[in-house]
PDB file of C-alpha atoms and ligand atoms in Angstrom:
ATOM      1  CA  MET A1374      34.527 101.418 -71.089  1.00 48.00           C
ATOM      2  CA  ARG A1375      33.835  98.423 -73.457  1.00 48.00           C
ATOM      3  CA  ASP A1376      36.121  98.161 -76.519  1.00 48.00           C
ATOM      4  CA  SER A1377      34.501  98.608 -79.984  1.00 44.00           C
ATOM      5  CA  ARG A1378      34.543  94.847 -80.705  1.00 44.00           C
ATOM      6  CA  GLU A1379      32.640  94.088 -77.528  1.00 47.00           C
ATOM      7  CA  THR A1380      30.394  96.959 -78.237  1.00 50.00           C
ATOM      8  CA  SER A1381      29.027  95.180 -81.114  1.00 56.00           C
ATOM      9  CA  LEU A1382      28.486  91.737 -79.040  1.00 53.00           C
ATOM     10  CA  THR A1383      25.024  91.610 -77.442  1.00 89.00           C
ATOM     11  CA  LYS A1384      24.591  87.970 -77.072  1.00 97.00           C
ATOM     12  CA  ALA A1385      24.810  86.335 -73.831  1.00 98.00           C
ATOM     13  CA  PHE A1386      24.426  82.787 -72.490  1.00 98.00           C
ATOM     14  CA  VAL A1387      23.698  80.536 -69.523  1.00 98.00           C
ATOM     15  CA  THR A1388      25.778  77.044 -69.645  1.00 98.00           C
ATOM     16  CA  GLY A1389      25.152  73.832 -67.394  1.00 97.00           C
ATOM     17  CA  PHE A1390      24.739  70.294 -67.683  1.00 97.00           C
ATOM     18  CA  PRO A1391      22.006  70.049 -68.077  1.00 96.00           C
ATOM     19  CA  VAL A1392      20.817  73.679 -68.478  1.00 95.00           C
ATOM     20  CA  LYS A1393      17.373  73.389 -70.278  1.00 92.00           C
ATOM     21  CA  HIS A1394      15.473  73.809 -66.925  1.00 91.00           C
ATOM     22  CA  SER A1395      17.225  77.180 -66.428  1.00 94.00           C
ATOM     23  CA  ARG A1396      14.809  80.061 -65.880  1.00 96.00           C
ATOM     24  CA  SER A1397      17.686  82.658 -66.826  1.00 97.00           C
ATOM     25  CA  PRO A1398      16.580  83.021 -70.422  1.00 98.00           C
ATOM     26  CA  LEU A1399      12.909  83.886 -69.191  1.00 97.00           C
ATOM     27  CA  ILE A1400      14.407  86.522 -66.819  1.00 98.00           C
ATOM     28  CA  HIS A1401      16.998  88.271 -69.326  1.00 98.00           C
ATOM     29  CA  GLY A1402      14.497  87.843 -72.087  1.00 97.00           C
ATOM     30  CA  HIS A1403      12.018  89.911 -70.326  1.00 98.00           C
ATOM     31  CA  TRP A1404      14.646  92.490 -69.205  1.00 98.00           C
ATOM     32  CA  LEU A1405      15.864  92.786 -73.042  1.00 97.00           C
ATOM     33  CA  LYS A1406      12.433  93.293 -74.129  1.00 96.00           C
ATOM     34  CA  GLN A1407      11.808  95.761 -71.612  1.00 96.00           C
ATOM     35  CA  PHE A1408      14.620  97.968 -72.344  1.00 96.00           C
ATOM     36  CA  GLY A1409      14.176  97.261 -76.176  1.00 94.00           C
ATOM     37  CA  ILE A1410      17.653  95.885 -76.322  1.00 94.00           C
ATOM     38  CA  ALA A1411      18.705  94.068 -79.559  1.00 91.00           C
ATOM     39  CA  GLY A1412      20.303  91.264 -77.978  1.00 95.00           C
ATOM     40  CA  SER A1413      20.125  87.811 -77.029  1.00 97.00           C
ATOM     41  CA  TYR A1414      20.300  85.624 -73.832  1.00 98.00           C
ATOM     42  CA  GLU A1415      20.504  81.876 -74.768  1.00 98.00           C
ATOM     43  CA  ALA A1416      20.755  78.486 -73.044  1.00 98.00           C
ATOM     44  CA  VAL A1417      24.014  76.824 -74.211  1.00 98.00           C
ATOM     45  CA  GLU A1418      24.376  72.887 -72.762  1.00 98.00           C
ATOM     46  CA  VAL A1419      27.916  72.282 -72.464  1.00 98.00           C
ATOM     47  CA  ALA A1420      29.303  69.207 -71.256  1.00 98.00           C
ATOM     48  CA  PRO A1421      32.147  69.054 -68.647  1.00 98.00           C
ATOM     49  CA  ALA A1422      34.615  67.928 -71.091  1.00 98.00           C
ATOM     50  CA  ASP A1423      34.073  70.600 -73.569  1.00 98.00           C
ATOM     51  CA  PHE A1424      34.088  73.273 -71.316  1.00 98.00           C
ATOM     52  CA  ALA A1425      37.667  74.680 -71.531  1.00 98.00           C
ATOM     53  CA  THR A1426      36.770  74.703 -75.623  1.00 98.00           C
ATOM     54  CA  PHE A1427      33.813  76.651 -74.912  1.00 98.00           C
ATOM     55  CA  ILE A1428      35.654  79.172 -72.810  1.00 98.00           C
ATOM     56  CA  ALA A1429      38.591  79.577 -75.104  1.00 98.00           C
ATOM     57  CA  ALA A1430      35.752  80.516 -77.950  1.00 98.00           C
ATOM     58  CA  LEU A1431      34.466  83.041 -75.837  1.00 97.00           C
ATOM     59  CA  LYS A1432      38.022  84.628 -75.054  1.00 97.00           C
ATOM     60  CA  ASP A1433      39.076  84.879 -78.551  1.00 95.00           C
ATOM     61  CA  GLY A1434      35.393  86.346 -79.526  1.00 93.00           C
ATOM     62  CA  SER A1435      34.901  83.562 -82.252  1.00 94.00           C
ATOM     63  CA  SER A1436      31.754  82.506 -80.099  1.00 95.00           C
ATOM     64  CA  GLY A1437      30.180  86.120 -80.577  1.00 94.00           C
ATOM     65  CA  PHE A1438      29.374  86.039 -76.864  1.00 97.00           C
ATOM     66  CA  ALA A1439      29.787  88.949 -74.571  1.00 96.00           C
ATOM     67  CA  GLY A1440      29.454  86.806 -71.387  1.00 98.00           C
ATOM     68  CA  GLY A1441      27.258  84.636 -69.557  1.00 98.00           C
ATOM     69  CA  ASN A1442      26.102  83.078 -66.458  1.00 98.00           C
ATOM     70  CA  VAL A1443      27.603  79.699 -65.449  1.00 98.00           C
ATOM     71  CA  THR A1444      25.567  77.031 -63.551  1.00 97.00           C
ATOM     72  CA  ILE A1445      26.103  73.595 -62.184  1.00 95.00           C
ATOM     73  CA  PRO A1446      28.637  71.684 -62.771  1.00 96.00           C
ATOM     74  CA  HIS A1447      30.749  74.581 -64.342  1.00 97.00           C
ATOM     75  CA  LYS A1448      31.140  77.248 -61.604  1.00 97.00           C
ATOM     76  CA  GLU A1449      34.660  76.099 -60.441  1.00 97.00           C
ATOM     77  CA  MET A1450      35.954  75.649 -63.797  1.00 98.00           C
ATOM     78  CA  ALA A1451      34.660  78.929 -65.030  1.00 98.00           C
ATOM     79  CA  PHE A1452      36.567  80.287 -61.982  1.00 98.00           C
ATOM     80  CA  ALA A1453      39.691  78.393 -62.789  1.00 98.00           C
ATOM     81  CA  LEU A1454      39.666  79.409 -66.841  1.00 98.00           C
ATOM     82  CA  ALA A1455      39.076  83.333 -66.144  1.00 98.00           C
ATOM     83  CA  ASP A1456      41.559  85.591 -66.606  1.00 98.00           C
ATOM     84  CA  GLU A1457      40.591  87.956 -63.834  1.00 98.00           C
ATOM     85  CA  PRO A1458      38.207  86.384 -61.256  1.00 98.00           C
ATOM     86  CA  ASP A1459      37.459  89.132 -58.561  1.00 98.00           C
ATOM     87  CA  GLU A1460      37.875  88.905 -54.847  1.00 98.00           C
ATOM     88  CA  LEU A1461      34.439  87.405 -54.295  1.00 97.00           C
ATOM     89  CA  ALA A1462      34.988  84.680 -56.762  1.00 98.00           C
ATOM     90  CA  SER A1463      38.277  84.038 -55.642  1.00 97.00           C
ATOM     91  CA  GLU A1464      37.480  83.462 -52.131  1.00 96.00           C
ATOM     92  CA  LEU A1465      34.694  81.103 -52.913  1.00 96.00           C
ATOM     93  CA  GLY A1466      36.702  79.312 -55.733  1.00 96.00           C
ATOM     94  CA  ALA A1467      33.620  79.337 -57.989  1.00 97.00           C
ATOM     95  CA  ALA A1468      32.098  81.983 -60.635  1.00 98.00           C
ATOM     96  CA  ASN A1469      28.577  82.325 -61.827  1.00 98.00           C
ATOM     97  CA  THR A1470      28.791  85.314 -64.021  1.00 98.00           C
ATOM     98  CA  LEU A1471      31.551  85.866 -66.761  1.00 98.00           C
ATOM     99  CA  TYR A1472      32.040  89.127 -69.202  1.00 98.00           C
ATOM    100  CA  LEU A1473      34.709  90.166 -71.436  1.00 97.00           C
ATOM    101  CA  ARG A1474      36.430  93.529 -70.849  1.00 96.00           C
ATOM    102  CA  ASP A1475      39.409  95.029 -73.011  1.00 93.00           C
ATOM    103  CA  GLY A1476      39.836  91.369 -74.462  1.00 92.00           C
ATOM    104  CA  ARG A1477      40.131  89.746 -70.841  1.00 97.00           C
ATOM    105  CA  LEU A1478      37.536  87.379 -69.521  1.00 98.00           C
ATOM    106  CA  LYS A1479      36.516  88.735 -66.144  1.00 98.00           C
ATOM    107  CA  ALA A1480      34.617  86.468 -63.588  1.00 98.00           C
ATOM    108  CA  THR A1481      32.419  87.297 -60.464  1.00 98.00           C
ATOM    109  CA  ASN A1482      30.151  85.556 -58.323  1.00 98.00           C
ATOM    110  CA  THR A1483      26.649  87.188 -57.791  1.00 98.00           C
ATOM    111  CA  ASP A1484      24.821  84.536 -55.686  1.00 98.00           C
ATOM    112  CA  GLY A1485      25.552  86.426 -52.255  1.00 98.00           C
ATOM    113  CA  TYR A1486      24.595  89.332 -53.941  1.00 98.00           C
ATOM    114  CA  GLY A1487      21.146  87.614 -55.084  1.00 98.00           C
ATOM    115  CA  PHE A1488      20.547  86.352 -51.610  1.00 98.00           C
ATOM    116  CA  LEU A1489      21.251  89.452 -49.540  1.00 98.00           C
ATOM    117  CA  ASN A1490      19.132  91.790 -52.163  1.00 98.00           C
ATOM    118  CA  ASN A1491      16.355  89.197 -51.837  1.00 98.00           C
ATOM    119  CA  LEU A1492      16.177  89.635 -48.239  1.00 98.00           C
ATOM    120  CA  ASP A1493      16.473  93.375 -48.370  1.00 98.00           C
ATOM    121  CA  ASP A1494      13.604  93.521 -50.729  1.00 98.00           C
ATOM    122  CA  ARG A1495      11.168  90.865 -49.308  1.00 97.00           C
ATOM    123  CA  ALA A1496      12.129  91.589 -45.555  1.00 98.00           C
ATOM    124  CA  PRO A1497      13.387  94.905 -44.983  1.00 97.00           C
ATOM    125  CA  GLY A1498      15.002  95.505 -41.618  1.00 97.00           C
ATOM    126  CA  TRP A1499      16.060  91.616 -41.602  1.00 98.00           C
ATOM    127  CA  ASP A1500      19.590  92.464 -40.602  1.00 97.00           C
ATOM    128  CA  ALA A1501      18.735  95.215 -37.895  1.00 97.00           C
ATOM    129  CA  ASN A1502      19.957  92.459 -35.528  1.00 97.00           C
ATOM    130  CA  LYS A1503      22.820  90.385 -36.600  1.00 97.00           C
ATOM    131  CA  ASN A1504      24.403  88.497 -33.842  1.00 98.00           C
ATOM    132  CA  SER A1505      24.075  85.260 -35.480  1.00 98.00           C
ATOM    133  CA  ALA A1506      22.810  82.973 -38.538  1.00 98.00           C
ATOM    134  CA  VAL A1507      22.389  79.321 -38.538  1.00 98.00           C
ATOM    135  CA  ILE A1508      22.750  77.748 -42.201  1.00 98.00           C
ATOM    136  CA  LEU A1509      21.606  74.484 -42.980  1.00 97.00           C
ATOM    137  CA  GLY A1510      24.122  72.679 -45.621  1.00 97.00           C
ATOM    138  CA  ALA A1511      27.485  73.123 -46.735  1.00 97.00           C
ATOM    139  CA  GLY A1512      27.075  72.873 -50.577  1.00 93.00           C
ATOM    140  CA  GLY A1513      27.897  74.903 -53.373  1.00 91.00           C
ATOM    141  CA  ALA A1514      25.276  77.609 -52.618  1.00 93.00           C
ATOM    142  CA  SER A1515      25.721  77.629 -48.775  1.00 96.00           C
ATOM    143  CA  ARG A1516      29.495  78.868 -49.556  1.00 97.00           C
ATOM    144  CA  ALA A1517      28.365  82.111 -51.260  1.00 97.00           C
ATOM    145  CA  ILE A1518      25.600  82.647 -48.520  1.00 98.00           C
ATOM    146  CA  ILE A1519      28.159  82.337 -45.498  1.00 98.00           C
ATOM    147  CA  GLN A1520      30.392  84.889 -47.454  1.00 98.00           C
ATOM    148  CA  ALA A1521      27.672  87.135 -47.933  1.00 98.00           C
ATOM    149  CA  LEU A1522      26.456  86.988 -44.119  1.00 98.00           C
ATOM    150  CA  ARG A1523      29.932  87.423 -42.824  1.00 98.00           C
ATOM    151  CA  ASP A1524      30.564  90.301 -45.308  1.00 98.00           C
ATOM    152  CA  ARG A1525      27.259  91.919 -44.243  1.00 98.00           C
ATOM    153  CA  GLY A1526      28.596  91.927 -40.610  1.00 98.00           C
ATOM    154  CA  PHE A1527      27.021  88.915 -38.589  1.00 98.00           C
ATOM    155  CA  GLY A1528      28.924  88.109 -35.619  1.00 98.00           C
ATOM    156  CA  ALA A1529      28.420  84.596 -35.946  1.00 98.00           C
ATOM    157  CA  VAL A1530      27.856  82.402 -38.707  1.00 98.00           C
ATOM    158  CA  HIS A1531      26.804  78.657 -37.754  1.00 98.00           C
ATOM    159  CA  VAL A1532      27.051  76.115 -40.492  1.00 98.00           C
ATOM    160  CA  LEU A1533      25.192  72.905 -39.620  1.00 98.00           C
ATOM    161  CA  ASN A1534      25.615  69.917 -41.976  1.00 97.00           C
ATOM    162  CA  ARG A1535      24.772  66.074 -42.233  1.00 95.00           C
ATOM    163  CA  THR A1536      28.719  65.500 -43.208  1.00 96.00           C
ATOM    164  CA  GLU A1537      30.271  67.738 -40.434  1.00 95.00           C
ATOM    165  CA  ALA A1538      33.484  67.773 -42.225  1.00 96.00           C
ATOM    166  CA  ARG A1539      32.314  69.767 -45.188  1.00 96.00           C
ATOM    167  CA  GLY A1540      30.884  72.375 -42.973  1.00 97.00           C
ATOM    168  CA  GLN A1541      34.108  72.321 -41.054  1.00 97.00           C
ATOM    169  CA  GLU A1542      36.124  73.086 -44.290  1.00 97.00           C
ATOM    170  CA  LEU A1543      34.128  76.180 -44.821  1.00 97.00           C
ATOM    171  CA  ALA A1544      34.304  77.355 -41.265  1.00 97.00           C
ATOM    172  CA  ASP A1545      38.147  77.212 -42.034  1.00 97.00           C
ATOM    173  CA  ARG A1546      37.865  79.250 -45.429  1.00 96.00           C
ATOM    174  CA  PHE A1547      35.532  81.766 -44.077  1.00 97.00           C
ATOM    175  CA  GLY A1548      37.431  82.845 -41.064  1.00 96.00           C
ATOM    176  CA  PRO A1549      36.759  82.847 -37.374  1.00 97.00           C
ATOM    177  CA  ARG A1550      33.203  84.020 -37.518  1.00 98.00           C
ATOM    178  CA  VAL A1551      32.218  80.946 -39.239  1.00 98.00           C
ATOM    179  CA  HIS A1552      31.584  78.065 -36.873  1.00 98.00           C
ATOM    180  CA  ALA A1553      30.674  74.195 -38.116  1.00 98.00           C
ATOM    181  CA  GLY A1554      28.466  71.916 -36.241  1.00 97.00           C
ATOM    182  CA  PRO A1555      26.473  68.616 -36.593  1.00 97.00           C
ATOM    183  CA  MET A1556      22.919  68.760 -37.291  1.00 95.00           C
ATOM    184  CA  ALA A1557      22.173  67.493 -33.692  1.00 95.00           C
ATOM    185  CA  ALA A1558      23.263  71.148 -32.765  1.00 97.00           C
ATOM    186  CA  LEU A1559      20.474  72.703 -34.436  1.00 97.00           C
ATOM    187  CA  ALA A1560      18.186  73.169 -31.641  1.00 97.00           C
ATOM    188  CA  GLU A1561      20.890  75.084 -29.429  1.00 98.00           C
ATOM    189  CA  ARG A1562      22.085  77.222 -32.362  1.00 98.00           C
ATOM    190  CA  LEU A1563      18.593  78.245 -33.304  1.00 98.00           C
ATOM    191  CA  SER A1564      18.235  79.497 -29.599  1.00 98.00           C
ATOM    192  CA  GLY A1565      18.416  83.405 -29.934  1.00 98.00           C
ATOM    193  CA  ALA A1566      19.502  83.266 -33.468  1.00 98.00           C
ATOM    194  CA  ASP A1567      18.248  85.908 -35.919  1.00 98.00           C
ATOM    195  CA  LEU A1568      18.140  84.486 -38.889  1.00 98.00           C
ATOM    196  CA  PHE A1569      17.640  80.598 -40.355  1.00 98.00           C
ATOM    197  CA  VAL A1570      18.841  79.738 -43.912  1.00 98.00           C
ATOM    198  CA  ASN A1571      17.954  76.238 -45.541  1.00 97.00           C
ATOM    199  CA  THR A1572      20.349  75.596 -48.368  1.00 96.00           C
ATOM    200  CA  THR A1573      19.502  71.601 -48.540  1.00 94.00           C
ATOM    201  CA  SER A1574      16.866  69.758 -50.269  1.00 87.00           C
ATOM    202  CA  LEU A1575      15.903  68.442 -46.645  1.00 85.00           C
ATOM    203  CA  GLY A1576      12.153  67.990 -46.216  1.00 73.00           C
ATOM    204  CA  MET A1577      11.263  67.995 -49.750  1.00 76.00           C
ATOM    205  CA  ASP A1578      10.315  64.404 -49.733  1.00 74.00           C
ATOM    206  CA  ASP A1579       8.748  62.169 -47.125  1.00 67.00           C
ATOM    207  CA  SER A1580      11.776  60.108 -46.551  1.00 70.00           C
ATOM    208  CA  ASP A1581      13.373  63.051 -45.210  1.00 75.00           C
ATOM    209  CA  ALA A1582      11.087  65.003 -43.269  1.00 76.00           C
ATOM    210  CA  ILE A1583      12.395  67.278 -40.588  1.00 84.00           C
ATOM    211  CA  ASP A1584      10.882  69.113 -37.848  1.00 90.00           C
ATOM    212  CA  ILE A1585      12.299  72.320 -36.698  1.00 95.00           C
ATOM    213  CA  ASP A1586      11.210  74.341 -33.577  1.00 97.00           C
ATOM    214  CA  PHE A1587      12.100  77.779 -34.604  1.00 98.00           C
ATOM    215  CA  THR A1588      10.165  79.435 -31.722  1.00 97.00           C
ATOM    216  CA  ALA A1589      13.196  79.852 -29.504  1.00 97.00           C
ATOM    217  CA  MET A1590      14.800  82.194 -32.121  1.00 98.00           C
ATOM    218  CA  ARG A1591      15.200  86.050 -31.096  1.00 97.00           C
ATOM    219  CA  SER A1592      11.636  87.341 -31.529  1.00 95.00           C
ATOM    220  CA  GLY A1593      11.110  89.000 -35.058  1.00 94.00           C
ATOM    221  CA  ALA A1594      13.949  86.603 -36.427  1.00 98.00           C
ATOM    222  CA  LEU A1595      13.729  85.535 -40.148  1.00 98.00           C
ATOM    223  CA  VAL A1596      13.638  81.967 -41.883  1.00 98.00           C
ATOM    224  CA  THR A1597      14.596  81.691 -45.412  1.00 98.00           C
ATOM    225  CA  ASP A1598      15.045  78.699 -48.009  1.00 97.00           C
ATOM    226  CA  ILE A1599      16.991  79.013 -51.178  1.00 96.00           C
ATOM    227  CA  VAL A1600      14.760  76.273 -52.377  1.00 93.00           C
ATOM    228  CA  TYR A1601      12.085  78.054 -54.571  1.00 92.00           C
ATOM    229  CA  VAL A1602      10.216  75.221 -56.137  1.00 90.00           C
ATOM    230  CA  PRO A1603       7.836  75.016 -54.435  1.00 92.00           C
ATOM    231  CA  LEU A1604       7.951  78.707 -53.272  1.00 94.00           C
ATOM    232  CA  ILE A1605       6.646  77.727 -50.167  1.00 94.00           C
ATOM    233  CA  THR A1606       9.187  74.829 -49.009  1.00 94.00           C
ATOM    234  CA  PRO A1607       8.144  72.330 -46.410  1.00 93.00           C
ATOM    235  CA  ILE A1608      10.617  74.384 -44.153  1.00 95.00           C
ATOM    236  CA  LEU A1609       8.959  77.544 -44.704  1.00 96.00           C
ATOM    237  CA  MET A1610       5.539  76.195 -43.959  1.00 95.00           C
ATOM    238  CA  GLN A1611       6.768  74.927 -40.731  1.00 95.00           C
ATOM    239  CA  ALA A1612       8.129  78.220 -39.886  1.00 97.00           C
ATOM    240  CA  LYS A1613       5.092  79.974 -40.975  1.00 97.00           C
ATOM    241  CA  ALA A1614       2.839  77.936 -38.884  1.00 97.00           C
ATOM    242  CA  GLN A1615       5.019  78.717 -35.895  1.00 97.00           C
ATOM    243  CA  GLY A1616       4.305  82.628 -36.419  1.00 97.00           C
ATOM    244  CA  MET A1617       7.863  83.075 -37.764  1.00 98.00           C
ATOM    245  CA  LYS A1618       8.680  85.948 -40.525  1.00 98.00           C
ATOM    246  CA  ILE A1619       9.571  83.963 -43.713  1.00 98.00           C
ATOM    247  CA  ALA A1620      10.938  84.906 -46.975  1.00 98.00           C
ATOM    248  CA  ASP A1621      10.945  82.559 -50.026  1.00 97.00           C
ATOM    249  CA  GLY A1622      14.062  82.273 -52.222  1.00 96.00           C
ATOM    250  CA  LEU A1623      12.934  83.030 -55.634  1.00 97.00           C
ATOM    251  CA  GLY A1624      14.197  86.428 -55.363  1.00 98.00           C
ATOM    252  CA  MET A1625      17.511  85.214 -54.947  1.00 98.00           C
ATOM    253  CA  LEU A1626      17.548  83.790 -58.330  1.00 97.00           C
ATOM    254  CA  LEU A1627      16.098  87.369 -59.739  1.00 98.00           C
ATOM    255  CA  HIS A1628      18.450  89.405 -58.045  1.00 98.00           C
ATOM    256  CA  GLN A1629      21.752  87.265 -58.762  1.00 98.00           C
ATOM    257  CA  ALA A1630      20.757  88.006 -62.689  1.00 98.00           C
ATOM    258  CA  VAL A1631      20.880  91.874 -62.171  1.00 98.00           C
ATOM    259  CA  PRO A1632      24.741  92.442 -62.109  1.00 98.00           C
ATOM    260  CA  GLY A1633      25.302  90.142 -65.177  1.00 98.00           C
ATOM    261  CA  PHE A1634      22.671  91.889 -67.243  1.00 98.00           C
ATOM    262  CA  GLU A1635      24.099  95.371 -66.692  1.00 98.00           C
ATOM    263  CA  LYS A1636      27.614  94.079 -67.676  1.00 97.00           C
ATOM    264  CA  TRP A1637      26.630  92.648 -71.027  1.00 97.00           C
ATOM    265  CA  PHE A1638      23.896  94.921 -71.911  1.00 97.00           C
ATOM    266  CA  GLY A1639      24.651  98.121 -70.231  1.00 96.00           C
ATOM    267  CA  GLN A1640      21.600  98.717 -68.678  1.00 97.00           C
ATOM    268  CA  ARG A1641      20.657  98.054 -64.946  1.00 98.00           C
ATOM    269  CA  PRO A1642      17.141  96.079 -64.647  1.00 98.00           C
ATOM    270  CA  GLU A1643      15.107  95.855 -61.919  1.00 98.00           C
ATOM    271  CA  VAL A1644      13.663  93.281 -59.881  1.00 98.00           C
ATOM    272  CA  THR A1645       9.789  94.022 -59.972  1.00 97.00           C
ATOM    273  CA  PRO A1646       6.758  92.224 -58.854  1.00 97.00           C
ATOM    274  CA  GLU A1647       6.040  91.823 -62.760  1.00 97.00           C
ATOM    275  CA  ILE A1648       8.898  89.648 -63.343  1.00 98.00           C
ATOM    276  CA  ARG A1649       8.524  87.648 -60.064  1.00 97.00           C
ATOM    277  CA  ALA A1650       5.000  87.025 -61.174  1.00 97.00           C
ATOM    278  CA  LEU A1651       6.114  85.746 -64.905  1.00 97.00           C
ATOM    279  CA  ILE A1652       8.442  83.227 -63.070  1.00 96.00           C
ATOM    280  CA  ILE A1653       5.870  81.810 -60.857  1.00 96.00           C
ATOM    281  CA  SER A1654       3.597  81.630 -63.685  1.00 96.00           C
ATOM    282  CA  ASP A1655       6.155  79.682 -65.566  1.00 94.00           C
ATOM    283  CA  MET A1656       6.769  77.427 -62.674  1.00 91.00           C
ATOM    284  CA  GLU A1657       2.804  76.915 -62.351  1.00 90.00           C
ATOM    285  CA  LYS A1658       3.222  75.663 -66.054  1.00 87.00           C
ATOM    286  CA  HIS A1659       5.988  72.984 -65.592  1.00 79.00           C
TER     287      HIS A1659
HETATM  288  P1  ATR B1078      24.176  72.811 -53.670  1.00 72.12           P
HETATM  289  O1  ATR B1078      25.525  72.973 -54.565  1.00 72.12           O
HETATM  290  O2  ATR B1078      23.171  73.147 -54.597  1.00 72.12           O
HETATM  291  O3  ATR B1078      24.346  73.692 -52.346  1.00 72.12           O
HETATM  292  P2  ATR B1078      25.336  70.392 -52.945  1.00 72.12           P
HETATM  293  O4  ATR B1078      26.645  70.898 -53.187  1.00 72.12           O
HETATM  294  O5  ATR B1078      24.784  69.112 -53.470  1.00 72.12           O
HETATM  295  O6  ATR B1078      24.116  71.308 -53.422  1.00 72.12           O
HETATM  296  O7  ATR B1078      24.908  70.233 -51.376  1.00 72.12           O
HETATM  297  C1  ATR B1078      23.869  69.790 -50.930  1.00 72.12           C
HETATM  298  C2  ATR B1078      23.535  70.131 -49.295  1.00 72.12           C
HETATM  299  O8  ATR B1078      22.356  69.301 -48.974  1.00 72.12           O
HETATM  300  C3  ATR B1078      24.727  69.378 -48.537  1.00 72.12           C
HETATM  301  O9  ATR B1078      25.116  70.086 -47.580  1.00 72.12           O
HETATM  302  C4  ATR B1078      24.164  67.921 -47.957  1.00 72.12           C
HETATM  303  O10 ATR B1078      24.831  67.531 -47.234  1.00 72.12           O
HETATM  304  P3  ATR B1078      26.066  66.644 -47.089  1.00 72.12           P
HETATM  305  O11 ATR B1078      27.291  67.473 -47.280  1.00 72.12           O
HETATM  306  O12 ATR B1078      26.257  65.847 -45.882  1.00 72.12           O
HETATM  307  O13 ATR B1078      25.848  65.667 -48.487  1.00 72.12           O
HETATM  308  C5  ATR B1078      22.638  68.485 -47.807  1.00 72.12           C
HETATM  309  N1  ATR B1078      21.706  67.458 -48.037  1.00 72.12           N
HETATM  310  C6  ATR B1078      21.210  66.895 -49.043  1.00 72.12           C
HETATM  311  N2  ATR B1078      20.290  66.130 -48.644  1.00 72.12           N
HETATM  312  C7  ATR B1078      20.328  65.725 -47.432  1.00 72.12           C
HETATM  313  C8  ATR B1078      19.259  65.275 -46.231  1.00 72.12           C
HETATM  314  N3  ATR B1078      18.689  64.193 -47.035  1.00 72.12           N
HETATM  315  N4  ATR B1078      19.769  65.337 -45.116  1.00 72.12           N
HETATM  316  C9  ATR B1078      20.703  66.143 -44.669  1.00 72.12           C
HETATM  317  N5  ATR B1078      21.195  66.870 -45.678  1.00 72.12           N
HETATM  318  C10 ATR B1078      21.031  66.810 -46.946  1.00 72.12           C
END
């Protein structure tokens, strides 16, 4: 239960640096309107040097926020400054969702939840076979996905990264089912794999074009990309041309927003074709 002070707070935020490109206000604004909730969700740009002050004002209630989302570069600081990070955020060392409960600042990370729910929604049955997954990239987004796939029960999660040492750090962090390797191992790892996930900007400009042969993956395997601008990335285009099943990354953004909205505003929203269309039309405008 929320305490009485929190019940009167119906304001939430997304903070980052920069934050003006965030589509989260559009998503939460849509749900607020849909539920007829008298609340607000606003983008608040906070420079790294001011982040601790911002969190202090959140904790003591003076900012008037019930909580909010945190994006780059504040996710690690948000985790460190929270009173009660949950297990997911603690293992990642990063939080993207903050909320006040009984005067305490709680923190979680919903990126992995968003990733899994997007695939459950857009590619039902995608995890019927989960012997092995291949993830390209070892940045912040990759971590949450490694954690999510491990927790969904994948037998092996292979992290291939340009800087192999970064991949190795993640293998060490997430346990024996997670393995690091060089980009050169891609073809070998893809052979028989059930899932391929791109978390890098590779292929987005001509200077780093990449050719991947997905055809040796298990029949019926899925290829997905967490980059969602453009919706069908060069990697997804290649996979599709090779007859692979694909899922774009837009739903990860939509689904990761669900738990936060429920915590701040008390209603659990749904990711519908309507909200997906709303974001796609916004992407076409900018
Ligand atoms: P995010 O938090 O969004 O995941 P990041 O932490 O900057 O972003 O990570 C970007 C990832 O894309 C990294 O794995 C990076 O590889 P390095 O660890 O070697 O830097 C990868 N990446 C970006 N551009 C790349 C390129 N041109 N070729 C190969 N990998 C690239």
